[in-house]
Coordinates of C-alpha atoms and ligand atoms in Angstrom, one line a residue:
X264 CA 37.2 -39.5 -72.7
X265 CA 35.8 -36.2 -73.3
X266 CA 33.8 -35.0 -69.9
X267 CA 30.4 -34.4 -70.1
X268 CA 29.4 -30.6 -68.8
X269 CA 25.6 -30.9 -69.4
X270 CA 24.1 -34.2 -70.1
X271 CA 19.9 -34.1 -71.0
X272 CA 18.7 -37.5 -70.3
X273 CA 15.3 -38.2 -71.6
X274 CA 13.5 -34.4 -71.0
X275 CA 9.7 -34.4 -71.6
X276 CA 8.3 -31.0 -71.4
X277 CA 4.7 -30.2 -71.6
X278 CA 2.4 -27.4 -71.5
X279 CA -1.1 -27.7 -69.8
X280 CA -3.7 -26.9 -71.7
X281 CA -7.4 -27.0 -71.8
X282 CA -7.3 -30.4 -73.5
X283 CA -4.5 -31.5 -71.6
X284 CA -1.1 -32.0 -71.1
X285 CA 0.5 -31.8 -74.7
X286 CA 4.6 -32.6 -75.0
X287 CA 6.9 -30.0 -76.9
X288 CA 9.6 -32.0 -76.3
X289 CA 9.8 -36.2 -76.0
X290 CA 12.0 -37.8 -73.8
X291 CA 15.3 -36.0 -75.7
X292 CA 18.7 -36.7 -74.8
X293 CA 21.5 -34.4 -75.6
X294 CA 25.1 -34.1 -74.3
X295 CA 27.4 -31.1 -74.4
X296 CA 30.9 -32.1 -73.8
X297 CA 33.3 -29.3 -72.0
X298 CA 35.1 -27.0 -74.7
X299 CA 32.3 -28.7 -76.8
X300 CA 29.6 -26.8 -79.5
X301 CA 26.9 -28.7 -79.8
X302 CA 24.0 -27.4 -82.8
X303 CA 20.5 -28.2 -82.0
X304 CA 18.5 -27.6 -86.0
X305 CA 15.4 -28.4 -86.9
X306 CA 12.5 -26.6 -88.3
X307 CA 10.1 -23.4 -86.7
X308 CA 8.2 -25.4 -84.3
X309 CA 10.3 -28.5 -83.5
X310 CA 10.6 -27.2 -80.0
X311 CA 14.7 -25.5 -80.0
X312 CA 13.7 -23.0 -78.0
X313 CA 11.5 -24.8 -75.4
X314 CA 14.7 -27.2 -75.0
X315 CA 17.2 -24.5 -74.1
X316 CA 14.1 -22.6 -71.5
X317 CA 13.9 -26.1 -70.2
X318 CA 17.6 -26.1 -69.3
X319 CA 17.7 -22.5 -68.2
X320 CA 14.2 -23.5 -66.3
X321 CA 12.8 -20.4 -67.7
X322 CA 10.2 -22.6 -69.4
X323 CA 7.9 -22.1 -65.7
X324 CA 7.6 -18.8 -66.7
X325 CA 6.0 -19.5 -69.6
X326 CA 4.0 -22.1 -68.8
X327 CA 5.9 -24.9 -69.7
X328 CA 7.0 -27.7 -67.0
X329 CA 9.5 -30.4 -67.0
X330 CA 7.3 -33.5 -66.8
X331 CA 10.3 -36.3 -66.3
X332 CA 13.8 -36.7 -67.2
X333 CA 17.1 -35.1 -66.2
X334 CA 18.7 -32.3 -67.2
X335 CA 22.6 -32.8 -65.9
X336 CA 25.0 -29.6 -65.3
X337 CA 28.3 -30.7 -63.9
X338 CA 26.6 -33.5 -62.2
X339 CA 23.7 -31.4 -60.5
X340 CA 20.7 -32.2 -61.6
X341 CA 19.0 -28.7 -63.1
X342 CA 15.4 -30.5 -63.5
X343 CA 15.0 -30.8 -59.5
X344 CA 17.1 -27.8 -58.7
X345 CA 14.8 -25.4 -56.4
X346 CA 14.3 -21.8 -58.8
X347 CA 16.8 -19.8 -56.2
X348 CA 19.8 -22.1 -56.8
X349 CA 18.6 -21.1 -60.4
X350 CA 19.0 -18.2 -60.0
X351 CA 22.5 -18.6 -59.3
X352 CA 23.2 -20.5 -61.9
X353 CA 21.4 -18.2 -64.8
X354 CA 23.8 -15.5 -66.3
X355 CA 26.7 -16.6 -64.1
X356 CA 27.5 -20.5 -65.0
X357 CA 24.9 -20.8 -68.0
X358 CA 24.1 -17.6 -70.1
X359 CA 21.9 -17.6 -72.8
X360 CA 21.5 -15.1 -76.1
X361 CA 18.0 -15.1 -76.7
X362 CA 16.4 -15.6 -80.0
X363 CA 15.1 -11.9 -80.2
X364 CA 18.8 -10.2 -78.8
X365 CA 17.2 -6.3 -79.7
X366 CA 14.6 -7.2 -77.6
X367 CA 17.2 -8.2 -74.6
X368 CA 18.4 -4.9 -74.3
X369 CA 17.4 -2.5 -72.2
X370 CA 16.4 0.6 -73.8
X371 CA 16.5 3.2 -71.1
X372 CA 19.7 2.0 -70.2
X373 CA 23.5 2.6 -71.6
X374 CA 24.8 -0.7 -72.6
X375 CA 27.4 0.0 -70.3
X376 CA 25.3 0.2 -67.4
X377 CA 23.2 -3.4 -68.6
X378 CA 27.2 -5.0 -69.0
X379 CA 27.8 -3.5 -65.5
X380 CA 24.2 -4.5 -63.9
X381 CA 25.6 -8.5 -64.7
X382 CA 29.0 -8.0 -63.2
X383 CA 27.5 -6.7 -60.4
X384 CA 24.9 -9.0 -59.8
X385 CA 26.4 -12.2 -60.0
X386 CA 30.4 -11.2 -59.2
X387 CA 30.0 -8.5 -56.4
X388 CA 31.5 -5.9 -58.3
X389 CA 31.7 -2.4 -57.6
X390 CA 30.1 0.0 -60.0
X391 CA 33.4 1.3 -61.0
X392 CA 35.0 -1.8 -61.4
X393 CA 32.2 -3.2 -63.3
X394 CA 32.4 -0.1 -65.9
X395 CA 36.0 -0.7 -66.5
X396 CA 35.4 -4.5 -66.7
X397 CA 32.4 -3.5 -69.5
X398 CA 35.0 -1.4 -71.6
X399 CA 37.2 -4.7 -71.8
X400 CA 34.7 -7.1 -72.8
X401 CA 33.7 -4.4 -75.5
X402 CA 36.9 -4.6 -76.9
X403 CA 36.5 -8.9 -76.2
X404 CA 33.8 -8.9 -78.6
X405 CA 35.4 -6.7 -81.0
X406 CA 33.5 -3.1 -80.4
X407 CA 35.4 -0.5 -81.7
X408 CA 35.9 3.0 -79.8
X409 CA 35.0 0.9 -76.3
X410 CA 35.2 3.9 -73.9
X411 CA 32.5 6.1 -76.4
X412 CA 30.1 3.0 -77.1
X413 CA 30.1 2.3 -73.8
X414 CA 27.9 5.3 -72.9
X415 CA 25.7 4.6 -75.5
X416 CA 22.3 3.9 -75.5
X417 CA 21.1 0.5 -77.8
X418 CA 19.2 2.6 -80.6
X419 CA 22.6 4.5 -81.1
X420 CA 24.3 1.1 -82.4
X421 CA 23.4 -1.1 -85.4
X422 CA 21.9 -4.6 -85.1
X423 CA 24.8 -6.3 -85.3
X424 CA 27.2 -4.0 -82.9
X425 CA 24.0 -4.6 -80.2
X426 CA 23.9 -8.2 -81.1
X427 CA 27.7 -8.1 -79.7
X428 CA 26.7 -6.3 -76.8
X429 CA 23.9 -9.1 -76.2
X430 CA 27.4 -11.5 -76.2
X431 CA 29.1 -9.1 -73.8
X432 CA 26.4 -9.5 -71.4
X433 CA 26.6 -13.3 -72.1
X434 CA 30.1 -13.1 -71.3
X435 CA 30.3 -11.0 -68.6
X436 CA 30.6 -13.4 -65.6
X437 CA 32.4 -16.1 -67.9
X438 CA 29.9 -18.7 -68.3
X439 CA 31.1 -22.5 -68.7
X440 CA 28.4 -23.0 -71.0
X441 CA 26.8 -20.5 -73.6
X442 CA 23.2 -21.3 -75.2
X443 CA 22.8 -19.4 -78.4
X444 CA 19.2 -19.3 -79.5
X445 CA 19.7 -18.2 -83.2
X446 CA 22.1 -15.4 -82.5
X447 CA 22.2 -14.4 -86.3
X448 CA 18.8 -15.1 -87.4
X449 CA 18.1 -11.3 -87.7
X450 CA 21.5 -10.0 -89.0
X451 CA 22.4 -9.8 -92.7
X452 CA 24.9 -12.3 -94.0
X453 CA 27.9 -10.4 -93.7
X454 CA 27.4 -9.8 -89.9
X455 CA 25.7 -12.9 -89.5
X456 CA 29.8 -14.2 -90.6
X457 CA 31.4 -11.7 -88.2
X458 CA 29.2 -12.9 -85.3
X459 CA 29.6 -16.6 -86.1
X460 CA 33.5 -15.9 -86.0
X461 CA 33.0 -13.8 -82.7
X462 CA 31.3 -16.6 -81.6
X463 CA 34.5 -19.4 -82.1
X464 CA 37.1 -17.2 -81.7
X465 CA 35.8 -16.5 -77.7
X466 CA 35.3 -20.3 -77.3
X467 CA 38.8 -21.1 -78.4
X468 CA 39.8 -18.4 -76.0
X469 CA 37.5 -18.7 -73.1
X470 CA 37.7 -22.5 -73.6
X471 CA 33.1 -22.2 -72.6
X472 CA 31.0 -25.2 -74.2
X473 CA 28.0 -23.8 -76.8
X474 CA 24.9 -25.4 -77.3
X475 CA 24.2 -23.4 -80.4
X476 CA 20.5 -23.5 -81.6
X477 CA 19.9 -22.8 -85.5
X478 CA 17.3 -24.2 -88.2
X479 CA 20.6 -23.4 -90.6
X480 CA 22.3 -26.4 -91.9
X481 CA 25.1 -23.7 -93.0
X482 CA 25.3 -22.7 -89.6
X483 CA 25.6 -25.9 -87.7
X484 CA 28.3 -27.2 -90.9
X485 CA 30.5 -24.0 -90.0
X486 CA 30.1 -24.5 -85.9
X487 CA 29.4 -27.3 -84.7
X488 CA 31.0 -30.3 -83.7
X489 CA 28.4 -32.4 -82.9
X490 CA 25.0 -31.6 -84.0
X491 CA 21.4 -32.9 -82.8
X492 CA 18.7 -32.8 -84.9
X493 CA 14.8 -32.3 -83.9
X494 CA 11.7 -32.8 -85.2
X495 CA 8.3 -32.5 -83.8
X496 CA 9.9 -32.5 -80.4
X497 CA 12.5 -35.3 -80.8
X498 CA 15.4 -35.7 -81.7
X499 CA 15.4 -37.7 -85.0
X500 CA 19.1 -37.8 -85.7
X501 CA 22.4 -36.9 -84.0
X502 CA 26.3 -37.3 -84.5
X503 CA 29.2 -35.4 -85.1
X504 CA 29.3 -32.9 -87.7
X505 CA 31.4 -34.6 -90.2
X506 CA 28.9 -37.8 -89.2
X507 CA 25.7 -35.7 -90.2
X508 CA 27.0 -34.0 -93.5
X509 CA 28.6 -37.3 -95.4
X510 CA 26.4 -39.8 -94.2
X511 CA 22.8 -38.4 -93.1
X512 CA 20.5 -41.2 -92.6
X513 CA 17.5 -39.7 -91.4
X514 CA 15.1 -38.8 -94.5
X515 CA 14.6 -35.4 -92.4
X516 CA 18.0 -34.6 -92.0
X517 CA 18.9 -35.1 -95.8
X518 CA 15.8 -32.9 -96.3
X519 CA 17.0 -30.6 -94.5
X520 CA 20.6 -30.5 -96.1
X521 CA 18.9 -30.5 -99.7
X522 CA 17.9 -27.3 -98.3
X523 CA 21.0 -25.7 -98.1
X524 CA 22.0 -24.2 -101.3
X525 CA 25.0 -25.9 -103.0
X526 CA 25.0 -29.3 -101.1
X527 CA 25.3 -31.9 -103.3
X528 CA 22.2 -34.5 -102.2
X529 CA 20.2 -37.3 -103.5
X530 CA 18.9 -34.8 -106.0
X531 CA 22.0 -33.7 -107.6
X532 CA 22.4 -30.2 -105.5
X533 CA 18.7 -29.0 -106.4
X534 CA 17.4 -26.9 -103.6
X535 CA 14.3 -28.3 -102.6
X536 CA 12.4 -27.8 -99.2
X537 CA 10.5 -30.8 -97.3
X538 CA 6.8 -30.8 -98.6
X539 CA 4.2 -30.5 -95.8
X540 CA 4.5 -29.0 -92.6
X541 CA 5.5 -30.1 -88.9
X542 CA 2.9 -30.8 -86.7
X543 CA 1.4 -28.4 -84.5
X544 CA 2.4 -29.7 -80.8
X545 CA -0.1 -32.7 -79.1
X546 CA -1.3 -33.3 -82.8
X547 CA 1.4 -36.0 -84.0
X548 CA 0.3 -38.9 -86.5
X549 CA 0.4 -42.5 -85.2
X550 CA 3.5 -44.1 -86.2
X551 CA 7.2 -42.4 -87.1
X552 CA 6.4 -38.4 -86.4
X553 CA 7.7 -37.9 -89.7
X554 CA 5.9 -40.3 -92.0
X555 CA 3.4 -38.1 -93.6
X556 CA 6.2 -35.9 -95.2
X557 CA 8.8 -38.6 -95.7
X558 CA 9.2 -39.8 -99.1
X559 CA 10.7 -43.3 -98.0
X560 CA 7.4 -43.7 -95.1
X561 CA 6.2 -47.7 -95.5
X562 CA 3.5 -49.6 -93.3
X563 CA 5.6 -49.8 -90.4
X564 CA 6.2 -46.0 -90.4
X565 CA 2.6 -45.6 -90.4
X566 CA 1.9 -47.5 -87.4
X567 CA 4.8 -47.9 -85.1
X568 CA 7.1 -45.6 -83.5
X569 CA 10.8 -45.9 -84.4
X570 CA 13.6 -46.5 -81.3
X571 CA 16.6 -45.3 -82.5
X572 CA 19.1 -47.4 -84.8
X573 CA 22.5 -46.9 -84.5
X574 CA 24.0 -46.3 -87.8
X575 CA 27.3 -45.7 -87.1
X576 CA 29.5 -45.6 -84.1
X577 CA 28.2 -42.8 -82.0
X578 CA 25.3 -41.8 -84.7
X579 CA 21.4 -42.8 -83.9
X580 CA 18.5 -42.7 -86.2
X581 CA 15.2 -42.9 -85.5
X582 CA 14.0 -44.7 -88.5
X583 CA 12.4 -47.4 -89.4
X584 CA 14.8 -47.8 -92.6
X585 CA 18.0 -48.7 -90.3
X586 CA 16.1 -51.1 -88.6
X587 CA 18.7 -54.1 -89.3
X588 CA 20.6 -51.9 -87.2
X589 CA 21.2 -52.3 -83.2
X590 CA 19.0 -50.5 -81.9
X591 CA 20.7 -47.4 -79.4
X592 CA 21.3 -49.0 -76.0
X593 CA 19.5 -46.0 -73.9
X594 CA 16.5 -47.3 -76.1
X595 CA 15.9 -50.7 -75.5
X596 CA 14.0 -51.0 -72.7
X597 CA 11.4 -48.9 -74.2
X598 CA 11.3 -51.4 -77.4
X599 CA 11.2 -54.6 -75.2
X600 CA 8.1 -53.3 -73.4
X601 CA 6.4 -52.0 -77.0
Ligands
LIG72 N1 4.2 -21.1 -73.9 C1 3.7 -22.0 -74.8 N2 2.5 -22.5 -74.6 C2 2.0 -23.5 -75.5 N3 2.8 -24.0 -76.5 C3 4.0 -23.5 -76.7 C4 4.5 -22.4 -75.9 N4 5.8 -22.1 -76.3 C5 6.0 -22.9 -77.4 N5 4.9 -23.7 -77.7 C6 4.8 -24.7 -78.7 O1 5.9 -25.6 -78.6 C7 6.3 -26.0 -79.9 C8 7.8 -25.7 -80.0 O2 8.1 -24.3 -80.0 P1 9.6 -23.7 -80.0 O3 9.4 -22.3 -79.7 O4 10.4 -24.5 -79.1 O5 10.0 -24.0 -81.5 P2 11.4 -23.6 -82.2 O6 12.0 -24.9 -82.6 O7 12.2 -22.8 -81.3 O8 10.9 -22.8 -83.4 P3 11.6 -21.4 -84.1 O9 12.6 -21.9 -85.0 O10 10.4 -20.8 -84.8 O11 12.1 -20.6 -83.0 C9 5.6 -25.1 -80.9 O12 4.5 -26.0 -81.5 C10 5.0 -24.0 -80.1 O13 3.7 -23.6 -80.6
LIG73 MG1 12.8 -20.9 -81.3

């Protein structure tokens, strides 16, 4: 059996506010085995990026706390880990490529010196060593004329040559796992190909897992192995990729692949986006999170929250449609007391 390198287990995350305690994410379980890319999708607002701060336990900074669950990392238990072994951990045995990668570079700095500043940080390096190491991992991620770029500042490269640098950094200290918070959202198609490539062609060399965050059903079709899909803060749907694309049971899900252009859905390949819109967070309707946009909703939907179903070996749906289904064992307990 594949081993499991981070294993989620039921992670609520809240933010106070003045009415309260409201959840971005639900008691969501996700597992990323080693060597493994995992593709979190889902709408703006179905809390991706609050998930990967929650791992990283950034999501203190900004305001956020983990309110139960675990968040397993080789066994350790990130959720109750005290911020200074954090610390430790960030950048060196889980790096993370932001969502907004320009803004993650310095700009008073060469990106050189920002490579170098990881190296140095989290392997001891001196600043010598840490300069030739940067040149190499420029030339890793496919920067040409290394020793020149080097010495550059960021506004001297394009978006997507300092959207490689952003992966050098990543990279530098030769993370076991790699969270990508839509690394190509801001690129143009072509690049957004080249750094997708990058992407697999380092894991296949530098054998890291990916827990690759996208609302691109293209994306997640041409990376992932597994992908997890969230709406509203849960996650409404998850399997392997193969799984997700020829039998998607979740009437989100298929929304959201009748989104992509040229996949042949219910509706004959007509691209069509989801009517409505997801619910701000602490505002969800009674029932199935989903019901007021889902064209299949029925009473139950209306009133009662879904556990998940499985549909297939290894593939849960939270939906009241599969409910002649067994419902997912890590589920049960919370249907039996309902
Ligand atoms: N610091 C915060 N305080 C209060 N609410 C927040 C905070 N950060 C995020 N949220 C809310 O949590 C929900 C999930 O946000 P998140 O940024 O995780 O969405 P996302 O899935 O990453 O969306 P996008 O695709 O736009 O990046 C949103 O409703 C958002 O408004
Ligand atoms: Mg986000």
């Amino acid at each position: 059996m594949a081993e499991k390198l981070l294993e989620i287990r039921k992670m609520t995350v809240g933010f106070v506010t003045d009415k309260g305690l409201v959840k971005a994410t639900d008691q969501i379980s996700i597992a990323v085995d080693k060597g493994q890319t995992v593709c979190l999708v889902g709408e703006s607002g179905s809390g991706k990026s609050v998930t990967s701060l929650a791992i990283m336990r950034l999501i203190e900074y900004a305001g956020g706390i983990v309110v139960e669950g675990n968040i397993k990392f080789n066994g350790q238990d990130l959720a109750a880990a005290k911020q200074e072994e954090m610390r430790k951990i960030r950048g060196d045995r889980i790096a993370m490529i932001f969502q907004d990668p320009m803004s993650a570079l310095n700009p008073v700095f060469t990106v050189g010196e920002q490579i170098a500043e990881s190296l140095r940080l989290h392997q001891n390096k001196s600043p010598q060593e840490a300069m030739k190491m940067a040149i190499e991992l420029l030339k890793l991620v496919g920067i040409p004329a290394p020793e020149i770029r080097v010495k550059q500042y960021p506004h001297e490269l394009s978006g997507g040559m300092c959207q490689r640098i952003v992966i050098a950094i990543a990279l530098a200290c030769n993370p076991e796992l790699l969270i990508a918070d839509e690394p190509t959202t801001a690129l143009d198609v072509t690049v957004q190909a080249q750094i997708l490539d990058l992407l697999r062609k380092l894991q296949a060399e530098l054998g890291m897992s990916i827990l690759l965050i996208t609302h691109d059903m293209g994306v997640a079709a041409e990376m992932a192995d597994r992908i997890a899909v969230m709406y509203a803060g849960a996650i409404v749907e998850e399997g392997s990729v193969e799984e997700i694309f020829d039998h998607p049971s979740h009437p989100y899900t298929v929304g959201l692949l009748q989104s992509i252009p040229g996949f042949e859905g219910e509706r004959g390949g007509e691209l069509h986006t989801i009517r409505g819109s997801i619910p701000p967070i602490g505002q969800l309707p009674t029932g199935c999170r989903f019901n007021p946009r889902c064209p299949h909703a029925m009473d139950i939907c209306r009133s009662q929250e879904p556990p998940s179903f499985m549909v297939a070996d290894d593939h849960p749906a939270a939906c009241w449609l599969f409910q002649d289904k067994p419902v997912q064992a890590d589920d049960k307990d919370e249907v039996r007391q309902a």
